[in-house]
Short mmCIF file of C-alpha atoms and ligand atoms in Angstrom, two decimals:
data_model
loop_
_atom_site.label_atom_id
_atom_site.label_comp_id
_atom_site.label_asym_id
_atom_site.label_seq_id
_atom_site.Cartn_x
_atom_site.Cartn_y
_atom_site.Cartn_z
CA MET A 1 56.05 63.18 127.16
CA LYS A 2 55.62 60.54 124.44
CA TYR A 3 58.48 59.71 122.08
CA LYS A 4 57.64 60.74 118.50
CA ASN A 5 59.12 59.31 115.30
CA TYR A 6 58.49 62.35 113.07
CA TRP A 7 58.19 60.01 110.06
CA ARG A 8 61.95 59.42 110.09
CA LYS A 9 64.10 56.48 111.25
CA THR A 10 65.08 55.88 114.86
CA GLY A 11 67.11 53.42 116.90
CA LEU A 12 64.52 53.60 119.71
CA LYS A 13 61.32 51.89 118.64
CA LYS A 14 58.37 51.35 121.01
CA PRO A 15 58.39 50.97 123.99
CA PHE A 16 62.03 52.04 124.35
CA GLY A 17 61.60 55.62 123.14
CA ASP A 18 59.00 56.30 125.83
CA GLN A 19 61.05 54.53 128.50
CA PHE A 20 64.14 56.48 127.51
CA LEU A 21 62.29 59.82 127.73
CA SER A 22 60.71 58.96 131.06
CA PHE A 23 64.15 58.02 132.46
CA LEU A 24 65.65 61.26 131.11
CA ASN A 25 62.78 63.24 132.61
CA ASP A 26 63.42 61.69 136.05
CA ILE A 27 67.11 62.59 135.91
CA ASN A 28 66.20 66.01 134.53
CA PRO A 29 69.60 67.12 133.14
CA LYS A 30 70.15 70.50 131.48
CA ASN A 31 73.06 69.55 129.24
CA VAL A 32 72.86 66.35 127.24
CA LEU A 33 75.24 64.58 124.86
CA GLU A 34 74.11 61.96 122.38
CA VAL A 35 76.90 59.87 120.86
CA GLY A 36 75.43 58.50 117.63
CA VAL A 37 72.70 60.82 116.34
CA PHE A 38 71.66 58.72 113.31
CA CYS A 39 68.65 60.57 111.78
CA GLY A 40 68.13 62.91 114.73
CA VAL A 41 64.86 61.49 116.07
CA THR A 42 66.09 60.84 119.61
CA ALA A 43 67.89 64.20 119.41
CA ARG A 44 64.62 65.97 118.60
CA ASN A 45 62.77 64.17 121.40
CA ILE A 46 65.54 65.06 123.88
CA CYS A 47 65.42 68.73 122.83
CA GLU A 48 61.62 68.86 123.09
CA LEU A 49 61.81 67.43 126.63
CA LEU A 50 64.67 69.70 127.74
CA ASN A 51 62.89 72.70 126.29
CA LYS A 52 59.70 71.81 128.16
CA ASN A 53 61.58 71.32 131.44
CA HIS A 54 64.09 74.18 131.24
CA LYS A 55 62.50 76.59 128.75
CA ASN A 56 65.32 77.88 126.62
CA ASP A 57 68.01 77.13 129.17
CA PHE A 58 69.49 73.83 127.99
CA SER A 59 72.06 72.43 125.58
CA TYR A 60 72.23 69.37 123.38
CA PHE A 61 75.42 68.06 121.77
CA GLY A 62 75.16 65.40 119.06
CA LEU A 63 78.11 63.50 117.59
CA ASP A 64 78.00 61.28 114.53
CA LEU A 65 80.11 60.27 111.55
CA PHE A 66 77.34 61.77 109.39
CA GLY A 67 78.84 59.88 106.47
CA SER A 68 82.50 60.65 107.19
CA GLU A 69 85.23 58.02 107.56
CA LYS A 70 85.48 56.12 110.82
CA GLN A 71 88.88 55.27 112.27
CA ASN A 72 88.11 51.67 113.19
CA ASN A 73 86.46 49.05 110.99
CA ILE A 74 86.99 45.98 113.18
CA ASP A 75 83.73 44.67 114.66
CA GLU A 76 81.95 47.95 113.91
CA ILE A 77 78.22 47.24 113.74
CA GLU A 78 76.18 49.84 111.97
CA PRO A 79 72.49 50.19 111.15
CA LYS A 80 71.93 48.49 107.76
CA PHE A 81 69.84 51.49 106.82
CA LEU A 82 73.00 53.58 106.51
CA ASN A 83 74.18 51.66 103.43
CA ASN A 84 71.52 52.70 100.94
CA GLN A 85 68.76 54.43 102.95
CA ASN A 86 66.34 51.60 102.35
CA PHE A 87 62.97 52.10 104.10
CA SER A 88 60.47 49.34 104.82
CA ASN A 89 57.72 51.88 104.10
CA PRO A 90 57.69 52.43 100.28
CA LEU A 91 56.12 55.88 100.69
CA LYS A 92 59.07 57.02 102.81
CA LYS A 93 61.43 55.64 100.18
CA ILE A 94 59.75 57.67 97.45
CA TYR A 95 59.50 60.80 99.61
CA TYR A 96 63.07 60.90 100.96
CA ASN A 97 65.03 59.18 98.17
CA TYR A 98 63.26 60.44 95.03
CA ILE A 99 61.34 63.61 95.93
CA LEU A 100 63.50 65.28 98.60
CA LYS A 101 66.68 63.36 97.66
CA GLU A 102 67.67 63.79 101.29
CA ASN A 103 70.10 61.63 103.28
CA LEU A 104 68.52 61.54 106.74
CA ASN A 105 71.87 60.70 108.39
CA SER A 106 73.59 63.80 107.01
CA LEU A 107 74.62 66.83 109.02
CA GLU A 108 72.48 69.01 106.74
CA SER A 109 69.32 66.92 107.18
CA VAL A 110 69.64 66.63 110.98
CA SER A 111 70.47 70.36 111.32
CA LYS A 112 67.34 71.23 109.34
CA PHE A 113 65.26 68.82 111.43
CA LEU A 114 66.51 70.41 114.69
CA LYS A 115 66.31 73.98 113.37
CA LYS A 116 63.86 75.22 116.01
CA PHE A 117 66.52 74.50 118.63
CA SER A 118 69.46 75.92 116.66
CA ASN A 119 70.50 78.21 119.56
CA ASN A 120 70.76 75.28 121.94
CA ILE A 121 72.38 72.56 119.88
CA GLN A 122 75.78 71.66 118.56
CA LEU A 123 76.19 68.85 116.03
CA VAL A 124 79.70 67.60 115.36
CA LYS A 125 80.67 65.45 112.38
CA GLY A 126 83.44 62.85 112.66
CA ASP A 127 84.78 59.91 114.60
CA THR A 128 84.25 60.16 118.36
CA LYS A 129 87.91 59.29 118.92
CA GLU A 130 88.50 62.89 117.80
CA THR A 131 85.21 64.71 118.27
CA LEU A 132 84.56 63.77 121.90
CA ASN A 133 87.54 65.88 122.85
CA LYS A 134 86.13 68.88 120.99
CA ILE A 135 83.05 69.46 123.11
CA PRO A 136 82.80 70.84 126.66
CA LEU A 137 82.32 67.50 128.43
CA GLU A 138 82.84 69.15 131.81
CA LYS A 139 79.35 70.69 131.54
CA ILE A 140 77.44 67.56 130.41
CA ASN A 141 75.09 65.88 132.94
CA PHE A 142 73.71 63.06 130.80
CA VAL A 143 75.17 61.00 127.96
CA PHE A 144 73.33 58.62 125.67
CA LEU A 145 76.13 56.42 124.31
CA ASP A 146 74.95 54.89 121.03
CA GLY A 147 77.68 55.56 118.45
CA GLY A 148 80.29 53.08 117.26
CA HIS A 149 79.50 49.57 118.49
CA SER A 150 82.94 47.94 118.32
CA TYR A 151 84.79 46.97 121.52
CA GLU A 152 87.54 49.45 120.70
CA THR A 153 85.20 52.40 120.07
CA VAL A 154 83.01 51.82 123.13
CA ASN A 155 86.10 51.47 125.29
CA SER A 156 87.64 54.64 123.84
CA ASP A 157 84.39 56.62 124.25
CA LEU A 158 83.99 55.51 127.88
CA ASN A 159 87.60 56.37 128.66
CA ILE A 160 87.25 59.92 127.34
CA LEU A 161 83.86 60.41 129.01
CA MET A 162 84.98 59.15 132.41
CA GLN A 163 88.04 61.38 132.40
CA LYS A 164 86.16 64.55 131.53
CA LEU A 165 82.54 64.34 132.68
CA PRO A 166 81.75 66.19 135.92
CA LYS A 167 80.82 64.56 139.21
CA ASN A 168 77.24 63.24 139.38
CA SER A 169 76.82 62.67 135.67
CA HIS A 170 74.88 59.83 134.08
CA ILE A 171 75.67 57.56 131.12
CA LEU A 172 73.10 55.35 129.44
CA CYS A 173 74.56 52.90 126.90
CA ASP A 174 72.46 51.17 124.25
CA ASP A 175 72.66 47.49 123.21
CA TYR A 176 73.90 46.16 126.55
CA CYS A 177 71.58 43.31 127.52
CA GLU A 178 68.85 40.76 126.80
CA ASN A 179 67.65 40.67 123.17
CA PHE A 180 69.52 43.85 122.38
CA GLU A 181 72.92 42.73 123.59
CA ILE A 182 75.80 43.28 121.21
CA ILE A 183 78.61 41.28 122.71
CA GLU A 184 81.35 43.77 121.75
CA VAL A 185 79.38 46.53 123.49
CA SER A 186 78.56 44.61 126.68
CA SER A 187 82.13 43.26 126.98
CA ALA A 188 83.63 46.72 126.55
CA ILE A 189 81.28 48.19 129.18
CA ASN A 190 81.83 45.34 131.67
CA ASP A 191 85.62 45.40 131.26
CA PHE A 192 85.73 49.19 131.56
CA CYS A 193 83.56 49.24 134.69
CA LYS A 194 85.52 46.43 136.33
CA LYS A 195 88.82 48.16 135.65
CA ASN A 196 87.54 51.46 137.04
CA THR A 197 85.51 49.96 139.91
CA LEU A 198 82.27 51.41 138.62
CA LYS A 199 78.85 49.86 139.11
CA VAL A 200 76.90 49.05 135.97
CA GLY A 201 73.14 48.58 136.13
CA LYS A 202 70.63 47.23 133.59
CA LYS A 203 67.75 49.41 132.40
CA PHE A 204 64.62 48.34 130.54
CA ASN A 205 66.16 44.99 129.49
CA ARG A 206 68.26 46.86 126.99
CA PHE A 207 70.54 49.62 128.29
CA ALA A 208 73.50 49.84 130.68
CA TYR A 209 73.43 52.62 133.24
CA ILE A 210 76.59 54.07 134.76
CA PHE A 211 76.65 56.84 137.36
CA LYS A 212 79.81 58.86 137.77
CA ASP A 213 79.80 59.85 141.43
CA GLN A 214 83.21 61.50 141.54
C1 LIG B 1 72.47 53.05 116.33
S1 LIG B 1 72.78 54.55 115.48
C2 LIG B 1 72.26 55.78 116.66
C3 LIG B 1 70.77 55.80 116.89
C4 LIG B 1 70.28 57.06 117.58
N1 LIG B 1 70.90 57.26 118.87
C5 LIG B 1 68.77 57.00 117.74
O1 LIG B 1 68.30 56.90 118.89
O2 LIG B 1 68.07 57.03 116.71
C6 LIG B 1 74.54 54.67 115.56
C7 LIG B 1 75.10 55.93 114.92
O3 LIG B 1 76.47 56.03 115.34
C8 LIG B 1 77.22 56.55 114.28
N2 LIG B 1 78.62 56.11 114.47
C9 LIG B 1 79.15 54.87 114.27
N3 LIG B 1 80.45 54.85 114.58
C10 LIG B 1 80.77 56.11 114.98
C11 LIG B 1 81.99 56.74 115.41
N4 LIG B 1 83.12 56.05 115.51
N5 LIG B 1 81.96 58.06 115.71
C12 LIG B 1 80.80 58.77 115.62
N6 LIG B 1 79.62 58.22 115.23
C13 LIG B 1 79.61 56.91 114.91
C14 LIG B 1 76.59 56.01 113.00
O4 LIG B 1 76.84 56.88 111.93
C15 LIG B 1 75.10 55.93 113.39
O5 LIG B 1 74.39 57.05 112.92
#
């Protein structure tokens, strides 16, 4: 399956969207969590793939601040787009900001965008320091970790995930290496994996891959 943009904004531009989907397809999970939903484009692509592979028998959980207050401001790196919804394409700016007057990173907008999968999805608004504990992590097989990018938030997210995810689950973390490396993110992942004697692999010159084998 090819990754589609749906004329919205995404964190996964070409070729990473396609690589991400192909990787997800190989792992073939039924229950997926995305930490950091942004405008819902990766969410929609994940749901389309899961629906194709498992018919209606899948679940997607998406966590994001969706405009609410975060608990940590130190080193937090956020997409610039979130400040004023500024598009490089002027037509998108007119369409979303002046005609629809729609904030693409809102819970309402993403819920509407994922409406065809409403029976399979759960979107949760708030800081992951609180929201990660509100979803059934024990049933998740695959996590795309792409939320808060501070050392503290990545470390906190990994701690919660590692305690509660089941055996044989997979975590793919964005912004880990090469041109995409965010030093707070890579340091948090490396320190966490070292402390917990976990192996961390590199994927597509961008992501970190962690497998929880017990
Ligand atoms: C890089 S974007 C995610 C991109 C998305 N995964 C995609 O593929 O399009 C990061 C998102 O994480 C959210 N975020 C940042 N800090 C967060 C936190 N502490 N808790 C929950 N979400 C957070 C932001 O609101 C933003 O939408």
